[in-house]
CSV table of C-alpha atoms in Angstrom, one decimal:
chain,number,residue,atom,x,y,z
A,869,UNK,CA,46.8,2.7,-6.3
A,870,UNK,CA,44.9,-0.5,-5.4
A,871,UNK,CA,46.0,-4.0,-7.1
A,872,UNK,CA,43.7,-5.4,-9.4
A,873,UNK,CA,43.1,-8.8,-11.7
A,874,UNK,CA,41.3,-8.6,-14.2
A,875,UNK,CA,40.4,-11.9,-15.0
A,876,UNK,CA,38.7,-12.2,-18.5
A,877,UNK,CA,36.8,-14.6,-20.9
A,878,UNK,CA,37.4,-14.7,-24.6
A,879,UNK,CA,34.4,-14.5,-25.4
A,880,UNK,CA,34.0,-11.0,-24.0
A,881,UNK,CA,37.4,-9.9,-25.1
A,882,UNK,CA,35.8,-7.3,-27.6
A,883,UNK,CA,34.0,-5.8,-24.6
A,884,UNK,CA,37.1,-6.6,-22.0
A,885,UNK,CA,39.7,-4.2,-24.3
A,886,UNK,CA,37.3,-1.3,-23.7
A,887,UNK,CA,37.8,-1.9,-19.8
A,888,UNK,CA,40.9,-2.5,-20.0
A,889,UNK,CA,41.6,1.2,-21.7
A,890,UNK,CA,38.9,2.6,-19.0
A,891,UNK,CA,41.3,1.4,-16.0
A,892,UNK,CA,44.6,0.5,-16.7
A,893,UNK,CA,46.3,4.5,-15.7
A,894,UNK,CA,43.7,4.1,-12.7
A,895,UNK,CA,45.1,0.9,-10.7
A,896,UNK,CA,48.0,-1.4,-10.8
A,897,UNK,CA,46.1,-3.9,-13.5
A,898,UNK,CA,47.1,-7.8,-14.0
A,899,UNK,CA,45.0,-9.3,-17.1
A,900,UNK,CA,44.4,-13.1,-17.2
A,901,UNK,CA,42.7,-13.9,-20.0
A,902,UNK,CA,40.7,-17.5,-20.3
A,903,UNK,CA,41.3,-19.1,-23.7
A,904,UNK,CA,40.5,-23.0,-24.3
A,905,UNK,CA,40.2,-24.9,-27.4
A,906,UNK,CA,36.6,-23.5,-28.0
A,907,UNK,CA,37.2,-19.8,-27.4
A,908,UNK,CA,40.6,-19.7,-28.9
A,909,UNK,CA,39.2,-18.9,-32.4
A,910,UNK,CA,36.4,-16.1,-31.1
A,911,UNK,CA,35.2,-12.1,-32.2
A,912,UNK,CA,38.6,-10.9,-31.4
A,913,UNK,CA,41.2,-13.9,-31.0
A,914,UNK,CA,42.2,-16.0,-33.6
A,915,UNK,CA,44.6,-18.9,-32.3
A,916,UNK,CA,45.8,-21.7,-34.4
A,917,UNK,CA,46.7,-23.6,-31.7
A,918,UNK,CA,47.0,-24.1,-28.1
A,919,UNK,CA,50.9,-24.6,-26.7
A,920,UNK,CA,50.7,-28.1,-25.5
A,921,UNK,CA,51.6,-28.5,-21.3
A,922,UNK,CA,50.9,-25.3,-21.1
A,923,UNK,CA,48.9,-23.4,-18.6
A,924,UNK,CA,50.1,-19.5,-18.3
A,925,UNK,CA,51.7,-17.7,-21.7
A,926,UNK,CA,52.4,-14.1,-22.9
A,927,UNK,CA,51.2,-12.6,-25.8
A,928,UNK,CA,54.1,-13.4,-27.7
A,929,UNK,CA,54.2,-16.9,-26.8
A,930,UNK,CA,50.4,-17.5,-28.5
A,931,UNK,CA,49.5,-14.4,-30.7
A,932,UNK,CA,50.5,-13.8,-34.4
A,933,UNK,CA,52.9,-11.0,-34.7
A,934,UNK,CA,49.8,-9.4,-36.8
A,935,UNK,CA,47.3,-9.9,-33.8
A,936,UNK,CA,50.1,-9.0,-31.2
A,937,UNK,CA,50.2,-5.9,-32.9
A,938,UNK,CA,46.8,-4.8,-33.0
A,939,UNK,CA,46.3,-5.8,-29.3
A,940,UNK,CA,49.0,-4.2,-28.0
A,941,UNK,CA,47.8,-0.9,-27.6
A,942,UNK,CA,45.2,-2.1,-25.3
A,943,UNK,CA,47.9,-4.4,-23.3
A,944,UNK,CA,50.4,-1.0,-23.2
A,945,UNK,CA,50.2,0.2,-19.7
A,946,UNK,CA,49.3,-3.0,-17.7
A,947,UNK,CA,51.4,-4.4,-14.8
A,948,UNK,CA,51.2,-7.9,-16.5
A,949,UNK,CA,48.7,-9.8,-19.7
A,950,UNK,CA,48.7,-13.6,-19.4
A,951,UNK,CA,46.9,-16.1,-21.2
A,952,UNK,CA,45.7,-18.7,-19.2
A,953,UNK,CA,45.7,-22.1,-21.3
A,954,UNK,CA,42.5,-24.6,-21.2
A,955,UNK,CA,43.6,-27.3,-23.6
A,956,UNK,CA,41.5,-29.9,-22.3
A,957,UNK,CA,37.9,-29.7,-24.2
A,958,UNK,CA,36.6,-30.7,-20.8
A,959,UNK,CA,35.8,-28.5,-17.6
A,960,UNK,CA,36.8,-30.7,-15.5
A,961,UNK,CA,39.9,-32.2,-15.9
A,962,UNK,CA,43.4,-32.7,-14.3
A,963,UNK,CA,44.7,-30.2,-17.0
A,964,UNK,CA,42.1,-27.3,-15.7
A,965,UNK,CA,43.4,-28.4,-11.9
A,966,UNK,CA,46.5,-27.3,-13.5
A,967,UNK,CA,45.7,-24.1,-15.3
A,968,UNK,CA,43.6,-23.1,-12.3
A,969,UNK,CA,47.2,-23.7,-10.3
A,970,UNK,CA,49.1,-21.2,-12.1
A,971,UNK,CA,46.3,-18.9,-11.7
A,972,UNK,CA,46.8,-19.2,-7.7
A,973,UNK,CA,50.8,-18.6,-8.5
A,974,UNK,CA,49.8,-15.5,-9.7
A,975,UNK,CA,47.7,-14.2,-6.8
A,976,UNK,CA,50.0,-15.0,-4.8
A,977,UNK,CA,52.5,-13.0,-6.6
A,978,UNK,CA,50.3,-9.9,-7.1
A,979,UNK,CA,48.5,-10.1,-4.0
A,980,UNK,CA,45.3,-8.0,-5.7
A,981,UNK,CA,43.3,-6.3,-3.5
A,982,UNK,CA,40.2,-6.4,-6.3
A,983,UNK,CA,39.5,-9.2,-8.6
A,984,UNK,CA,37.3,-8.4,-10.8
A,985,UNK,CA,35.8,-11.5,-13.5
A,986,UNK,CA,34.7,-10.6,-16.9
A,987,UNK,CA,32.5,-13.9,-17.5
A,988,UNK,CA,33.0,-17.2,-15.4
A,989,UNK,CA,32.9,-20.8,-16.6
A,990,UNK,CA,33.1,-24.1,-15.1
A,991,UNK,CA,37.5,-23.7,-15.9
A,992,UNK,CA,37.0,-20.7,-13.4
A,993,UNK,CA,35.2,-22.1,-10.8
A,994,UNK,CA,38.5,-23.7,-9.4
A,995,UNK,CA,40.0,-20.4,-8.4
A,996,UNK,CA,36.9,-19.4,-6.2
A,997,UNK,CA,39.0,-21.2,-3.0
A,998,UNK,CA,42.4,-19.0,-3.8
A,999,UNK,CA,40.0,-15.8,-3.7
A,1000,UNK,CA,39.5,-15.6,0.1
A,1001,UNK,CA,41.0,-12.6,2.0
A,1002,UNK,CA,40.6,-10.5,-1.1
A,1003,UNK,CA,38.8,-7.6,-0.3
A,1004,UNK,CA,36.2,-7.9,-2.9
A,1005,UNK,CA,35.2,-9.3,-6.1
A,1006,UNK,CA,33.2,-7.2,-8.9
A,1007,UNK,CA,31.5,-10.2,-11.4
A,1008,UNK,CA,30.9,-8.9,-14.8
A,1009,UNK,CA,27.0,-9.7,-15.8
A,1010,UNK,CA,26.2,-9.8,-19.4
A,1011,UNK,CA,23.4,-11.9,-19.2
A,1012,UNK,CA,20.8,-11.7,-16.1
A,1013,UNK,CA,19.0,-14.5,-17.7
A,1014,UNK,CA,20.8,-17.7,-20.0
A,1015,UNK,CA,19.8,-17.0,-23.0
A,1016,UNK,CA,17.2,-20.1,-25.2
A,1017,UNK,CA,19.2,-23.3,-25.8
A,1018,UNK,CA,22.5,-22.9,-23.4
A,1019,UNK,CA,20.7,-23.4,-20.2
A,1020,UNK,CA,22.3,-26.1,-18.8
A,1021,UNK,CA,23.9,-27.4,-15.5
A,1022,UNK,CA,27.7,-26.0,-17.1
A,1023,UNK,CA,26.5,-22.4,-17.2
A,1024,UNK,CA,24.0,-22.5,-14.0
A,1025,UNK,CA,27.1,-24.1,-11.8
A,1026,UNK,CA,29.6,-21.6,-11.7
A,1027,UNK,CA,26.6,-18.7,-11.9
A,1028,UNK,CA,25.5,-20.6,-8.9
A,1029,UNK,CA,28.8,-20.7,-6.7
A,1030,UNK,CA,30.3,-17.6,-7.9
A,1031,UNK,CA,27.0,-15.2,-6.6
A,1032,UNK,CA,27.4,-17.6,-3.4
A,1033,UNK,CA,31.0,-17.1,-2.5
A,1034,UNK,CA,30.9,-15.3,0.9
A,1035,UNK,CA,32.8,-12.2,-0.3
A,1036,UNK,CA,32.0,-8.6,-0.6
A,1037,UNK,CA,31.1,-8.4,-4.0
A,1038,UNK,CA,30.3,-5.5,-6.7
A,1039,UNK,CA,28.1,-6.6,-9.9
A,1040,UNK,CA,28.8,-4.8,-13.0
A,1041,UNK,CA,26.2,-4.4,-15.8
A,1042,UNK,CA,25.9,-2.7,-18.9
A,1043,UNK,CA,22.7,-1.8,-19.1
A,1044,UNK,CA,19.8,-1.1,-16.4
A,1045,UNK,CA,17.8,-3.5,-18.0
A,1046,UNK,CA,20.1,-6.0,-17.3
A,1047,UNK,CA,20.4,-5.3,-14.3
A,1048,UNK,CA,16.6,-5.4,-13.2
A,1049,UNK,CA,15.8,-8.6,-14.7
A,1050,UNK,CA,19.2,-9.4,-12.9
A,1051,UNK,CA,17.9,-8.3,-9.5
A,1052,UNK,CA,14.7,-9.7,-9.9
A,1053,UNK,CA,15.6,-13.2,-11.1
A,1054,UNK,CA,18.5,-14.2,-8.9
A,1055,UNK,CA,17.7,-14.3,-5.1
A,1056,UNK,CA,20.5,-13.0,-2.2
A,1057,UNK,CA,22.5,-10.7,-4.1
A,1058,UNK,CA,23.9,-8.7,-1.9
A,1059,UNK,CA,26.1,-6.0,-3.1
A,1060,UNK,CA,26.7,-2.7,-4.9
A,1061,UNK,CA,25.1,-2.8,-8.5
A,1062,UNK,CA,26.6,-0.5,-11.0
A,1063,UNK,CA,25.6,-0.1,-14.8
A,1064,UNK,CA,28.9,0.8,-17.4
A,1065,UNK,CA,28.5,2.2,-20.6
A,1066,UNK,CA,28.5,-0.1,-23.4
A,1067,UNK,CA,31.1,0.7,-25.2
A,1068,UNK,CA,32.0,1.1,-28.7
A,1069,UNK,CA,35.0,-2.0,-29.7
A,1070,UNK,CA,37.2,0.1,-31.5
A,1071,UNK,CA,38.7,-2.9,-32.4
A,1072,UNK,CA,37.5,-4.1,-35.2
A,1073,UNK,CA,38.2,-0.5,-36.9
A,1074,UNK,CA,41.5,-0.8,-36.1
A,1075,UNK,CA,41.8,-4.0,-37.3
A,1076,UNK,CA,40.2,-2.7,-40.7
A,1077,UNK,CA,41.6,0.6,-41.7
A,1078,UNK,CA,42.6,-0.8,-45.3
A,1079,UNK,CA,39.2,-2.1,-46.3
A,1080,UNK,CA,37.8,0.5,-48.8
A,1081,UNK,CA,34.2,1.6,-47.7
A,1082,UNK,CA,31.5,1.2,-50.1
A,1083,UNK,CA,28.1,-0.1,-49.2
A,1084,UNK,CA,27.2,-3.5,-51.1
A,1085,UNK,CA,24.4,-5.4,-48.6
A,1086,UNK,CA,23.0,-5.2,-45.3
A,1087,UNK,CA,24.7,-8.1,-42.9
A,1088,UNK,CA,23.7,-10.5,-40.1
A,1089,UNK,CA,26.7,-12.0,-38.1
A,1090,UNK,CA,27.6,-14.1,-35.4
A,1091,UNK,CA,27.4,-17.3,-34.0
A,1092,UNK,CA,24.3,-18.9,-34.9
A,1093,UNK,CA,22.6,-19.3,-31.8
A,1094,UNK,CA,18.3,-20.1,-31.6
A,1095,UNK,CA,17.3,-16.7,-30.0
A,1096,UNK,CA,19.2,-14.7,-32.7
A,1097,UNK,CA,16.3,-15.3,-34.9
A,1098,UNK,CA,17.6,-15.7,-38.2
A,1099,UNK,CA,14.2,-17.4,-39.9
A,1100,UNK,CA,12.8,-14.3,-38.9
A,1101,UNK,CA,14.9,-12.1,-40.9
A,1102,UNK,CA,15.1,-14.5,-43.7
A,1103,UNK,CA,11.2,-14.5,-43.9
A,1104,UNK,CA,11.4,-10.3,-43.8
A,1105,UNK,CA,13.9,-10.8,-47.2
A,1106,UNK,CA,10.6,-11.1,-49.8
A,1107,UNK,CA,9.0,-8.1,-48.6
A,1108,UNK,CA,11.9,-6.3,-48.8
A,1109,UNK,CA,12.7,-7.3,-52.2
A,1110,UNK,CA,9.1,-6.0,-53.4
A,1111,UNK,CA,10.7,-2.6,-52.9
A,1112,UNK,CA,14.2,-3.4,-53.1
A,1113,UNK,CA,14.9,-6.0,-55.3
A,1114,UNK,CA,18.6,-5.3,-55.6
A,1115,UNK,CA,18.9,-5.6,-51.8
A,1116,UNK,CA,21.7,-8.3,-50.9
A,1117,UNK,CA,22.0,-10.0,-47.5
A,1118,UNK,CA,25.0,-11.4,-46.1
A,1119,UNK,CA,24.5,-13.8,-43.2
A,1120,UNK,CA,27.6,-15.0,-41.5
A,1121,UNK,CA,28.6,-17.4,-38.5
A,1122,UNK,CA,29.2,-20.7,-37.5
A,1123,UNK,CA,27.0,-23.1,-36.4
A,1124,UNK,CA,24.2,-25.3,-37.4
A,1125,UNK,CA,20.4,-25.1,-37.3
A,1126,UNK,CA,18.2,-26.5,-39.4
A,1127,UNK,CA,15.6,-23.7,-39.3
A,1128,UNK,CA,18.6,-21.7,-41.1
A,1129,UNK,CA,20.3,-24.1,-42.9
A,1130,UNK,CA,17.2,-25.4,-44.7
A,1131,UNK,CA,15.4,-22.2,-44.9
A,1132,UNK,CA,13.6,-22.2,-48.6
A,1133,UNK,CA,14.1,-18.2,-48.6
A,1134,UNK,CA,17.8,-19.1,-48.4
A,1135,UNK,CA,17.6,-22.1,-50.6
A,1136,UNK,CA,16.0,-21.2,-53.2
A,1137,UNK,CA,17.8,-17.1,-53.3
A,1138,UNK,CA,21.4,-18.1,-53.8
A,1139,UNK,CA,21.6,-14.9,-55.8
A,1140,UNK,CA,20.5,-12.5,-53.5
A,1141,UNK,CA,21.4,-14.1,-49.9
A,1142,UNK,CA,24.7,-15.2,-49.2
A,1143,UNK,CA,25.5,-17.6,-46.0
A,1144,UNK,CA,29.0,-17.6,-44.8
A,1145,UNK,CA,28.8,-20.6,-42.2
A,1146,UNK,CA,31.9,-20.8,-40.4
A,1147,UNK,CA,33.7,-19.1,-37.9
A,1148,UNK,CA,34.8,-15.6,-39.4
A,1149,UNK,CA,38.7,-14.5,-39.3
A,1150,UNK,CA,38.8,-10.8,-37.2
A,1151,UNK,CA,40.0,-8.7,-40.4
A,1152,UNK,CA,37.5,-10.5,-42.6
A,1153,UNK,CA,34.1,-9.9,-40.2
A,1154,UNK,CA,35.8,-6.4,-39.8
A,1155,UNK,CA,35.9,-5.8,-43.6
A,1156,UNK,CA,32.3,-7.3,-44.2
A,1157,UNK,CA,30.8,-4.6,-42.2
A,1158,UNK,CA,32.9,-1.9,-43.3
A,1159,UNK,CA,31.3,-3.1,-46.7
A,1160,UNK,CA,27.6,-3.1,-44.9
A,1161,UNK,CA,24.6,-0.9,-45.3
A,1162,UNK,CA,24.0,-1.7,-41.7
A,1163,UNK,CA,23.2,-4.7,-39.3
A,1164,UNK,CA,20.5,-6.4,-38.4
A,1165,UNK,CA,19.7,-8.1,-35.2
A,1166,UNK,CA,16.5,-9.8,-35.4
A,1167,UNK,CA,17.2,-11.9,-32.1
A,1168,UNK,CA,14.3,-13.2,-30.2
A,1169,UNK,CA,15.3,-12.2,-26.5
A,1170,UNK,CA,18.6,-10.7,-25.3
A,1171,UNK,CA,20.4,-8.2,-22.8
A,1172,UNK,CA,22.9,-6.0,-24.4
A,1173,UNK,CA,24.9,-6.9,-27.5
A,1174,UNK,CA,28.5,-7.1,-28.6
A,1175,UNK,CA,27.4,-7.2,-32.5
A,1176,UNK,CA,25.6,-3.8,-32.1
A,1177,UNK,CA,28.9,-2.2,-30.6
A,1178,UNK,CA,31.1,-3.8,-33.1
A,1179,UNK,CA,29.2,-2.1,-35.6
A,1180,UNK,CA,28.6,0.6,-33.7
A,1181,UNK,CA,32.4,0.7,-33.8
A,1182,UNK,CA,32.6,0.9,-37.7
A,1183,UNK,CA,30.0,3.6,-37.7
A,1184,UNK,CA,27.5,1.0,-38.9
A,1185,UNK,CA,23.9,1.6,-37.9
A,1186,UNK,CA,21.3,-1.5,-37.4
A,1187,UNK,CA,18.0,-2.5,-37.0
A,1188,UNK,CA,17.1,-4.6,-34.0
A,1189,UNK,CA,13.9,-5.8,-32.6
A,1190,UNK,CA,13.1,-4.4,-29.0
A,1191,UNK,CA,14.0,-6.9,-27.3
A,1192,UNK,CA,16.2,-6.5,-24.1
A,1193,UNK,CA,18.2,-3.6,-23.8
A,1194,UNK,CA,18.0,-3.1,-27.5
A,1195,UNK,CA,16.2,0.0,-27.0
A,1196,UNK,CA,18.7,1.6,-24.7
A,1197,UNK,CA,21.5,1.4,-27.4
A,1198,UNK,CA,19.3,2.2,-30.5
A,1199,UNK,CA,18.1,5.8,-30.7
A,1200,UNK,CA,15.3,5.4,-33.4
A,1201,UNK,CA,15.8,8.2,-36.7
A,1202,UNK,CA,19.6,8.8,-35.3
A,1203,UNK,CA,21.5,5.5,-35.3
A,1204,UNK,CA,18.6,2.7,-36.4
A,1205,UNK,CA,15.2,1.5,-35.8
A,1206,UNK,CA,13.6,-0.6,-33.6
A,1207,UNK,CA,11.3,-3.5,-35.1
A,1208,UNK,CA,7.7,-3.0,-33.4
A,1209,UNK,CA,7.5,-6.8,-33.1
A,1210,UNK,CA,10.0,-10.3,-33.4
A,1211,UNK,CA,8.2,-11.0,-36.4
A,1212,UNK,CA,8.8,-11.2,-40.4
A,1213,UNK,CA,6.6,-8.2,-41.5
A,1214,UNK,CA,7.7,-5.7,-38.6
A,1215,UNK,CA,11.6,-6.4,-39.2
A,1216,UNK,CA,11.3,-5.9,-43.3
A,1217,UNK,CA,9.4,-2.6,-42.5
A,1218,UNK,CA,12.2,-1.6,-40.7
A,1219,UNK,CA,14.9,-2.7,-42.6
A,1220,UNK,CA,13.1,-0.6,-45.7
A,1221,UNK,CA,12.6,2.3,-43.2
A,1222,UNK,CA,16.4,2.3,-43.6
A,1223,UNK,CA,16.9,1.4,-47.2
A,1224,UNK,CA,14.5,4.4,-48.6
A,1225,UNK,CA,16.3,7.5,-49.5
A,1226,UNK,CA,19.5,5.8,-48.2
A,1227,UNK,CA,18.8,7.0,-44.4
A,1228,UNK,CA,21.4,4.6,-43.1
A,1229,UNK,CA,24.0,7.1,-44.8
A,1230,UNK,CA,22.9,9.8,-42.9
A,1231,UNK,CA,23.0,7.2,-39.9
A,1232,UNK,CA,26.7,6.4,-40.1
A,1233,UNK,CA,27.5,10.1,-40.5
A,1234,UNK,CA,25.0,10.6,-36.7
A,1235,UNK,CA,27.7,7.8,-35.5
A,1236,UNK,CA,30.8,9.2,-36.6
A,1237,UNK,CA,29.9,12.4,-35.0
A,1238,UNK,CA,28.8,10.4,-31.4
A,1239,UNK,CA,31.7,8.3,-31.1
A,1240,UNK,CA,32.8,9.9,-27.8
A,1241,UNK,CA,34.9,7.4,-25.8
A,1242,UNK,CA,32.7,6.5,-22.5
A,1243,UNK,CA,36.5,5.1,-21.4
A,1244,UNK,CA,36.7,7.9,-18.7
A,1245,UNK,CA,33.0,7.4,-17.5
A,1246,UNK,CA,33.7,3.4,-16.7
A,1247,UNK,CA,36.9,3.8,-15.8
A,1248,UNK,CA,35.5,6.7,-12.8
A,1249,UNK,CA,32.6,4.4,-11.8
A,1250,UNK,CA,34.8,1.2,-11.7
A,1251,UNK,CA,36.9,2.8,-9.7
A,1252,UNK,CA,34.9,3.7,-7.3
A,1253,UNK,CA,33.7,0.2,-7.0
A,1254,UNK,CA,37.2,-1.2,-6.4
A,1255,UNK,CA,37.4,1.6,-3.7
């Protein structure tokens, strides 16, 4: 069996365990997974600290024995699971030199014939010189395109230098749309172009199993970000209430923006809206949607999405707007409904579309009956990329 690091960000972890599952009794798999002092508190990690002078730990040396033990199921079967420690809040620093060190320790060690990067930062541009005389790399793309507000020279460098490196290279998407705006944005990409499944993160329902089920409020969640398009949603909320006045909404996430923050609709409807604005511990995001209706994403543009699988993962269905690759994951009168438009009236049609006669009942049960693992499908086509 071929050698293979799986080098991973924390941000994708949710989507990285599903991979993991998918190839780990297929090839001799070495995880390093990228935490610093921004990502060490994310959808699926939840770090008090960072060990100080630290650059490569265990899961035993940085998880709680509570999050060890949900993650180990997904770690049982690897050659090796590392955490590889970013301390510095910088990207450039002598600690990242450092970290990036022990990384090459462990190449050298392995000797991988496949590395394969699950989301690359400016941290992970220093390994790019210990990759040569690999036989390939496959890069990870969840996002063709940066998505509004985080285009900046941090996240177009290592985009930049990683497509360049001179290697034989496989890109991974997980959806063809993805993919397309992919090929037709980003110039000399030579290389094999393969589209996974998006998986369900079974995750979160593991993480979960004690939280009793009963449907209180439809939910919003994640980081607050511009192009998640919150103000839409929260200007949707008075139509909705003209039909459903009991209708609750829960919107939860860190971050700040003012067009959320200082929304009147939230203002002035303490009652009916509730804003959780922080970051969200795992088992507590996990038990708020257990206790959804369903989701909404209301977002403005995007590729796939790792809130529609998490709740896809909980049996959860959602309405989205169809934007991206939305409308490859949503199956309209089976699993949610696609908002015509990213605007206020088309997104409260939809969410009542789901409200009347309780449809999103019959939505979870359509879920619960689809939840087919695409594990052996990803783990087939990834292995025939790393062949």
């Amino acid at each position: 069996m071929k050698t293979v690091l799986y080098y991973i960000s924390a941000y994708f972890l949710d989507t990285s365990l599903e991979i993991i599952n998918a190839i780990k009794d297929k090839v001799n798999l070495h995880v390093l997974i990228e935490v610093t002092s921004n990502s060490k508190q994310t959808t699926v990690l939840n770090i008090d600290a960072l060990p100080a002078g630290k650059y490569l730990a265990t899961p035993d040396e940085i998880l709680s024995e509570k999050d060890l033990n949900l993650l180990a199921p997904f770690f049982k079967g690897t050659c090796s699971v590392h955490f590889v420690i970013h301390s510095h809040p910088s990207g450039l620093s002598w600690s990242t030199f450092k970290a990036n060190i022990a990384v090459n320790k462990v190449i050298k060690k392995i000797k991988p014939e496949v590395v394969h990067f699950d989301g690359f930062s400016l941290r992970t541009v220093g390994i790019l010189p210990y990759l040569f005389r690999r036989e390939k790399i496959v890069l990870t793309i969840h996002d063709a395109k940066l998505h509004s507000g985080e285009n900046t020279w941090k996240t177009r460098l290592p985009r930049f230098l990683f497509l360049k490196i001179p290697l034989p290279k496989v890109y991974a998407f997980f959806s063809g749309f993805t993919k397309d705006q992919f090929t037709q944005s980003v110039s000399a990409t030579r290389g094999e172009k393969v589209i996974l499944e998006m998986p369900f993160y079974t995750y979160y329902d593991m993480a979960s199993r004690d939280v009793p089920v009963k449907e209180e409020y439809i939910l919003s969640f994640g980081r607050l970000s511009k192009y998640k398009g919150i103000p839409y949603l929260l200007d949707a909320m008075p139509e909705v209430w003209k039909e459903f006045p009991d209708c609750r909404l829960i919107i939860a996430g860190a971050g700040t923006l003012p067009e959320v923050n200082e929304h009147p609709v939230l203002l002035n409807n303490r009652e009916k809206i509730t804003f959780i604005n922080r970051h969200i511990p795992n088992d507590e995001l996990a038990g708020l949607i257990r206790k959804a209706k369903f989701i909404v994403c209301p977002y403005t543009d995007a590729s796939q999405s790792g809130v529609l699988m998490t709740a896809f993962g909980l049996n959860k269905p959602a309405v989205t707007t169809d934007v991206g690759a939305f409308s490859e994951f949503i199956k309209p009168g089976f699993n949610g409904f696609l908002a015509r438009k990213v605007d206020a009236p088309s997104i409260a049609e939809s969410i009542k579309d789901l409200l009347r006669n309780k449809k999103y009942l019959e939505f979870s049960d359509n879920l619960k009956q689809s939840r087919n693992s695409s594990r052996q499908k990803n783990g087939k086509l990834l292995l025939e990329s790393y062949n």
